[in-house]
Amino acid sequence: MAATSTTPLEVCVKASVTTPNKLGDCPFCQRVLLTFEEKHLPYDMKLVDLANKPEWFLQISPEGKVPVAKLDEKWVPDSDVITQSLEEKYPDPPLVTPPEKASVGSKIFSTFIGFLKSKDPTDGTEQALLNELSSFNDYIKENKISAADLSLGPKLYHLEIALGHYKKWSVPDTLPYVKSYMETIFSMDSFVKTRASPDDVIAGWRPKVMG
């Protein structure tokens, strides 16, 4: 018998910097919240102002990082560890990524950041991102990728908003599978419920762009 949770699971996540009492723009927090939503687990979201971390939060997360979730009376950091623990404890519905898919799209986020921070249009960072998106496009053309791939969705959401705002760039039409994958994930109820506002995403990346 799979465990079910009746007591809401506590989770600390980044608070919005633009709107009081709203969820902020951390893709790793969103991944954990999506996992709660897709597994139909009740949760109690504690919003943390990362610019002014409260004492109670530093006691449970000495490094001051989010997300942290309370599982079996222990505070657990790191979205990889949290989602893995949730999978083990609440296996239904299964959201585990098969090992052969674990690396799919894994370099998209780092190449997106490289391009976003780039000041030189000829430095190859745009091409590096296009190469990653293109191999992801070829992969999803041939393979069903589950909407349960909850780690990539929030990162693609950041990519779309930040590059649209700072670079006036969007995923090209030559990558139709990536585009439809993004549309599918971004329109999931669980995604809509847990996503950050575009203003928060833009504000969150500003230091990287201006740096």
GROMACS .gro file of C-alpha atoms in nm:
model
  211
    1MET     CA    1   0.000   0.000   0.000
    2ALA     CA    2   0.152   0.329  -0.109
    3ALA     CA    3   0.183   0.591   0.160
    4THR     CA    4  -0.052   0.883   0.141
    5SER     CA    5  -0.007   1.206   0.326
    6THR     CA    6  -0.291   1.371   0.511
    7THR     CA    7  -0.080   1.619   0.708
    8PRO     CA    8   0.048   1.885   0.471
    9LEU     CA    9   0.419   1.854   0.400
   10GLU     CA   10   0.611   2.167   0.491
   11VAL     CA   11   0.832   2.320   0.225
   12CYS     CA   12   1.034   2.643   0.224
   13VAL     CA   13   1.050   2.823  -0.110
   14LYS     CA   14   1.168   3.156  -0.245
   15ALA     CA   15   0.925   3.445  -0.201
   16SER     CA   16   0.843   3.687  -0.480
   17VAL     CA   17   1.048   4.007  -0.494
   18THR     CA   18   0.774   4.193  -0.683
   19THR     CA   19   0.452   4.090  -0.506
   20PRO     CA   20   0.402   4.034  -0.131
   21ASN     CA   21   0.298   3.682  -0.022
   22LYS     CA   22   0.351   3.530  -0.365
   23LEU     CA   23   0.577   3.251  -0.481
   24GLY     CA   24   0.913   3.361  -0.625
   25ASP     CA   25   1.116   3.262  -0.927
   26CYS     CA   26   1.323   2.960  -0.823
   27PRO     CA   27   1.299   2.678  -1.082
   28PHE     CA   28   1.424   2.423  -0.827
   29CYS     CA   29   1.147   2.520  -0.584
   30GLN     CA   30   0.893   2.493  -0.863
   31ARG     CA   31   1.016   2.144  -0.947
   32VAL     CA   32   0.944   2.032  -0.588
   33LEU     CA   33   0.602   2.202  -0.585
   34LEU     CA   34   0.515   2.040  -0.920
   35THR     CA   35   0.604   1.704  -0.769
   36PHE     CA   36   0.368   1.767  -0.476
   37GLU     CA   37   0.095   1.875  -0.718
   38GLU     CA   38   0.135   1.584  -0.958
   39LYS     CA   39   0.143   1.336  -0.669
   40HIS     CA   40  -0.162   1.506  -0.514
   41LEU     CA   41   0.019   1.560  -0.185
   42PRO     CA   42  -0.105   1.839   0.040
   43TYR     CA   43   0.170   2.088   0.123
   44ASP     CA   44   0.223   2.395   0.333
   45MET     CA   45   0.438   2.647   0.149
   46LYS     CA   46   0.654   2.877   0.359
   47LEU     CA   47   0.770   3.178   0.160
   48VAL     CA   48   1.122   3.292   0.243
   49ASP     CA   49   1.258   3.637   0.164
   50LEU     CA   50   1.606   3.537   0.047
   51ALA     CA   51   1.731   3.896   0.070
   52ASN     CA   52   1.641   3.902   0.439
   53LYS     CA   53   1.648   3.545   0.564
   54PRO     CA   54   1.459   3.496   0.889
   55GLU     CA   55   1.628   3.329   1.185
   56TRP     CA   56   1.388   3.030   1.192
   57PHE     CA   57   1.480   2.956   0.831
   58LEU     CA   58   1.857   2.968   0.890
   59GLN     CA   59   1.811   2.719   1.172
   60ILE     CA   60   1.663   2.461   0.935
   61SER     CA   61   1.874   2.560   0.633
   62PRO     CA   62   2.210   2.687   0.765
   63GLU     CA   63   2.335   2.756   0.411
   64GLY     CA   64   2.024   2.966   0.352
   65LYS     CA   65   1.923   2.775   0.041
   66VAL     CA   66   1.580   2.679  -0.091
   67PRO     CA   67   1.399   2.450  -0.145
   68VAL     CA   68   1.399   2.263   0.186
   69ALA     CA   69   1.119   2.022   0.270
   70LYS     CA   70   1.031   1.846   0.593
   71LEU     CA   71   1.020   1.471   0.537
   72ASP     CA   72   0.991   1.227   0.827
   73GLU     CA   73   1.053   1.506   1.077
   74LYS     CA   74   1.381   1.604   0.908
   75TRP     CA   75   1.444   1.910   0.693
   76VAL     CA   76   1.586   1.796   0.360
   77PRO     CA   77   1.762   2.036   0.121
   78ASP     CA   78   1.821   2.004  -0.258
   79SER     CA   79   1.548   1.950  -0.517
   80ASP     CA   80   1.713   1.629  -0.647
   81VAL     CA   81   1.714   1.473  -0.301
   82ILE     CA   82   1.363   1.597  -0.213
   83THR     CA   83   1.203   1.469  -0.534
   84GLN     CA   84   1.383   1.134  -0.502
   85SER     CA   85   1.262   1.098  -0.140
   86LEU     CA   86   0.906   1.185  -0.241
   87GLU     CA   87   0.925   0.924  -0.516
   88GLU     CA   88   1.033   0.656  -0.268
   89LYS     CA   89   0.778   0.751  -0.003
   90TYR     CA   90   0.484   0.825  -0.236
   91PRO     CA   91   0.542   0.608  -0.546
   92ASP     CA   92   0.195   0.671  -0.688
   93PRO     CA   93   0.175   0.815  -0.948
   94PRO     CA   94   0.534   0.738  -1.051
   95LEU     CA   95   0.724   1.047  -1.168
   96VAL     CA   96   1.070   0.902  -1.168
   97THR     CA   97   1.282   0.980  -1.474
   98PRO     CA   98   1.422   0.661  -1.630
   99PRO     CA   99   1.806   0.660  -1.614
  100GLU     CA  100   1.840   0.676  -1.993
  101LYS     CA  101   1.640   0.999  -1.995
  102ALA     CA  102   1.816   1.157  -1.699
  103SER     CA  103   2.066   1.347  -1.914
  104VAL     CA  104   1.813   1.457  -2.177
  105GLY     CA  105   1.813   1.834  -2.197
  106SER     CA  106   2.048   1.853  -1.899
  107LYS     CA  107   2.277   2.113  -2.059
  108ILE     CA  108   1.997   2.344  -2.173
  109PHE     CA  109   1.995   2.545  -1.851
  110SER     CA  110   2.371   2.611  -1.840
  111THR     CA  111   2.387   2.705  -2.210
  112PHE     CA  112   2.084   2.934  -2.162
  113ILE     CA  113   2.268   3.115  -1.878
  114GLY     CA  114   2.581   3.144  -2.093
  115PHE     CA  115   2.385   3.306  -2.374
  116LEU     CA  116   2.185   3.529  -2.139
  117LYS     CA  117   2.505   3.668  -1.980
  118SER     CA  118   2.686   3.704  -2.312
  119LYS     CA  119   2.777   4.054  -2.427
  120ASP     CA  120   2.932   3.942  -2.758
  121PRO     CA  121   2.697   3.815  -3.032
  122THR     CA  122   2.982   3.628  -3.203
  123ASP     CA  123   3.104   3.430  -2.899
  124GLY     CA  124   2.917   3.111  -2.988
  125THR     CA  125   2.690   3.107  -2.681
  126GLU     CA  126   2.372   3.137  -2.888
  127GLN     CA  127   2.485   2.851  -3.112
  128ALA     CA  128   2.568   2.638  -2.808
  129LEU     CA  129   2.212   2.685  -2.679
  130LEU     CA  130   2.064   2.614  -3.022
  131ASN     CA  131   2.270   2.294  -3.044
  132GLU     CA  132   2.132   2.174  -2.709
  133LEU     CA  133   1.773   2.268  -2.799
  134SER     CA  134   1.815   2.104  -3.138
  135SER     CA  135   1.932   1.771  -2.994
  136PHE     CA  136   1.645   1.790  -2.742
  137ASN     CA  137   1.407   1.855  -3.035
  138ASP     CA  138   1.538   1.544  -3.216
  139TYR     CA  139   1.500   1.342  -2.897
  140ILE     CA  140   1.136   1.435  -2.832
  141LYS     CA  141   1.052   1.380  -3.196
  142GLU     CA  142   1.145   1.012  -3.147
  143ASN     CA  143   1.062   0.962  -2.779
  144LYS     CA  144   0.762   1.031  -2.566
  145ILE     CA  145   0.886   1.250  -2.286
  146SER     CA  146   0.654   1.256  -1.992
  147ALA     CA  147   0.508   1.582  -1.871
  148ALA     CA  148   0.635   1.444  -1.544
  149ASP     CA  149   0.978   1.562  -1.648
  150LEU     CA  150   0.929   1.829  -1.390
  151SER     CA  151   1.286   1.947  -1.364
  152LEU     CA  152   1.317   2.076  -1.721
  153GLY     CA  153   0.981   2.258  -1.745
  154PRO     CA  154   1.065   2.536  -1.495
  155LYS     CA  155   1.404   2.588  -1.660
  156LEU     CA  156   1.248   2.624  -2.005
  157TYR     CA  157   0.998   2.871  -1.857
  158HIS     CA  158   1.288   3.084  -1.730
  159LEU     CA  159   1.460   3.053  -2.067
  160GLU     CA  160   1.151   3.170  -2.256
  161ILE     CA  161   1.084   3.472  -2.033
  162ALA     CA  162   1.442   3.585  -1.968
  163LEU     CA  163   1.567   3.552  -2.326
  164GLY     CA  164   1.246   3.706  -2.459
  165HIS     CA  165   1.295   4.006  -2.231
  166TYR     CA  166   1.672   4.058  -2.237
  167LYS     CA  167   1.763   3.929  -2.583
  168LYS     CA  168   1.432   3.957  -2.774
  169TRP     CA  169   1.500   3.592  -2.853
  170SER     CA  170   1.264   3.298  -2.873
  171VAL     CA  171   1.289   2.930  -2.959
  172PRO     CA  172   1.301   2.920  -3.341
  173ASP     CA  173   1.021   2.762  -3.546
  174THR     CA  174   1.275   2.511  -3.677
  175LEU     CA  175   1.238   2.335  -3.339
  176PRO     CA  176   0.864   2.255  -3.341
  177TYR     CA  177   0.886   1.968  -3.092
  178VAL     CA  178   1.056   2.184  -2.831
  179LYS     CA  179   0.792   2.453  -2.881
  180SER     CA  180   0.499   2.213  -2.843
  181TYR     CA  181   0.666   2.046  -2.543
  182MET     CA  182   0.695   2.388  -2.376
  183GLU     CA  183   0.333   2.474  -2.455
  184THR     CA  184   0.214   2.142  -2.313
  185ILE     CA  185   0.407   2.174  -1.988
  186PHE     CA  186   0.335   2.545  -1.938
  187SER     CA  187  -0.038   2.481  -1.968
  188MET     CA  188  -0.053   2.195  -1.714
  189ASP     CA  189  -0.271   2.295  -1.417
  190SER     CA  190   0.008   2.210  -1.175
  191PHE     CA  191   0.249   2.432  -1.368
  192VAL     CA  192   0.012   2.728  -1.382
  193LYS     CA  193  -0.045   2.695  -1.009
  194THR     CA  194   0.327   2.683  -0.917
  195ARG     CA  195   0.491   2.915  -1.170
  196ALA     CA  196   0.654   3.248  -1.087
  197SER     CA  197   0.525   3.569  -1.240
  198PRO     CA  198   0.720   3.683  -1.548
  199ASP     CA  199   0.816   4.001  -1.355
  200ASP     CA  200   0.985   3.790  -1.089
  201VAL     CA  201   1.172   3.585  -1.347
  202ILE     CA  202   1.293   3.904  -1.518
  203ALA     CA  203   1.395   4.059  -1.184
  204GLY     CA  204   1.567   3.737  -1.080
  205TRP     CA  205   1.796   3.729  -1.383
  206ARG     CA  206   1.872   4.103  -1.389
  207PRO     CA  207   2.193   4.078  -1.176
  208LYS     CA  208   2.331   3.809  -1.410
  209VAL     CA  209   2.255   4.019  -1.717
  210MET     CA  210   2.376   4.347  -1.575
  211GLY     CA  211   2.674   4.187  -1.398
   0.00000   0.00000   0.00000
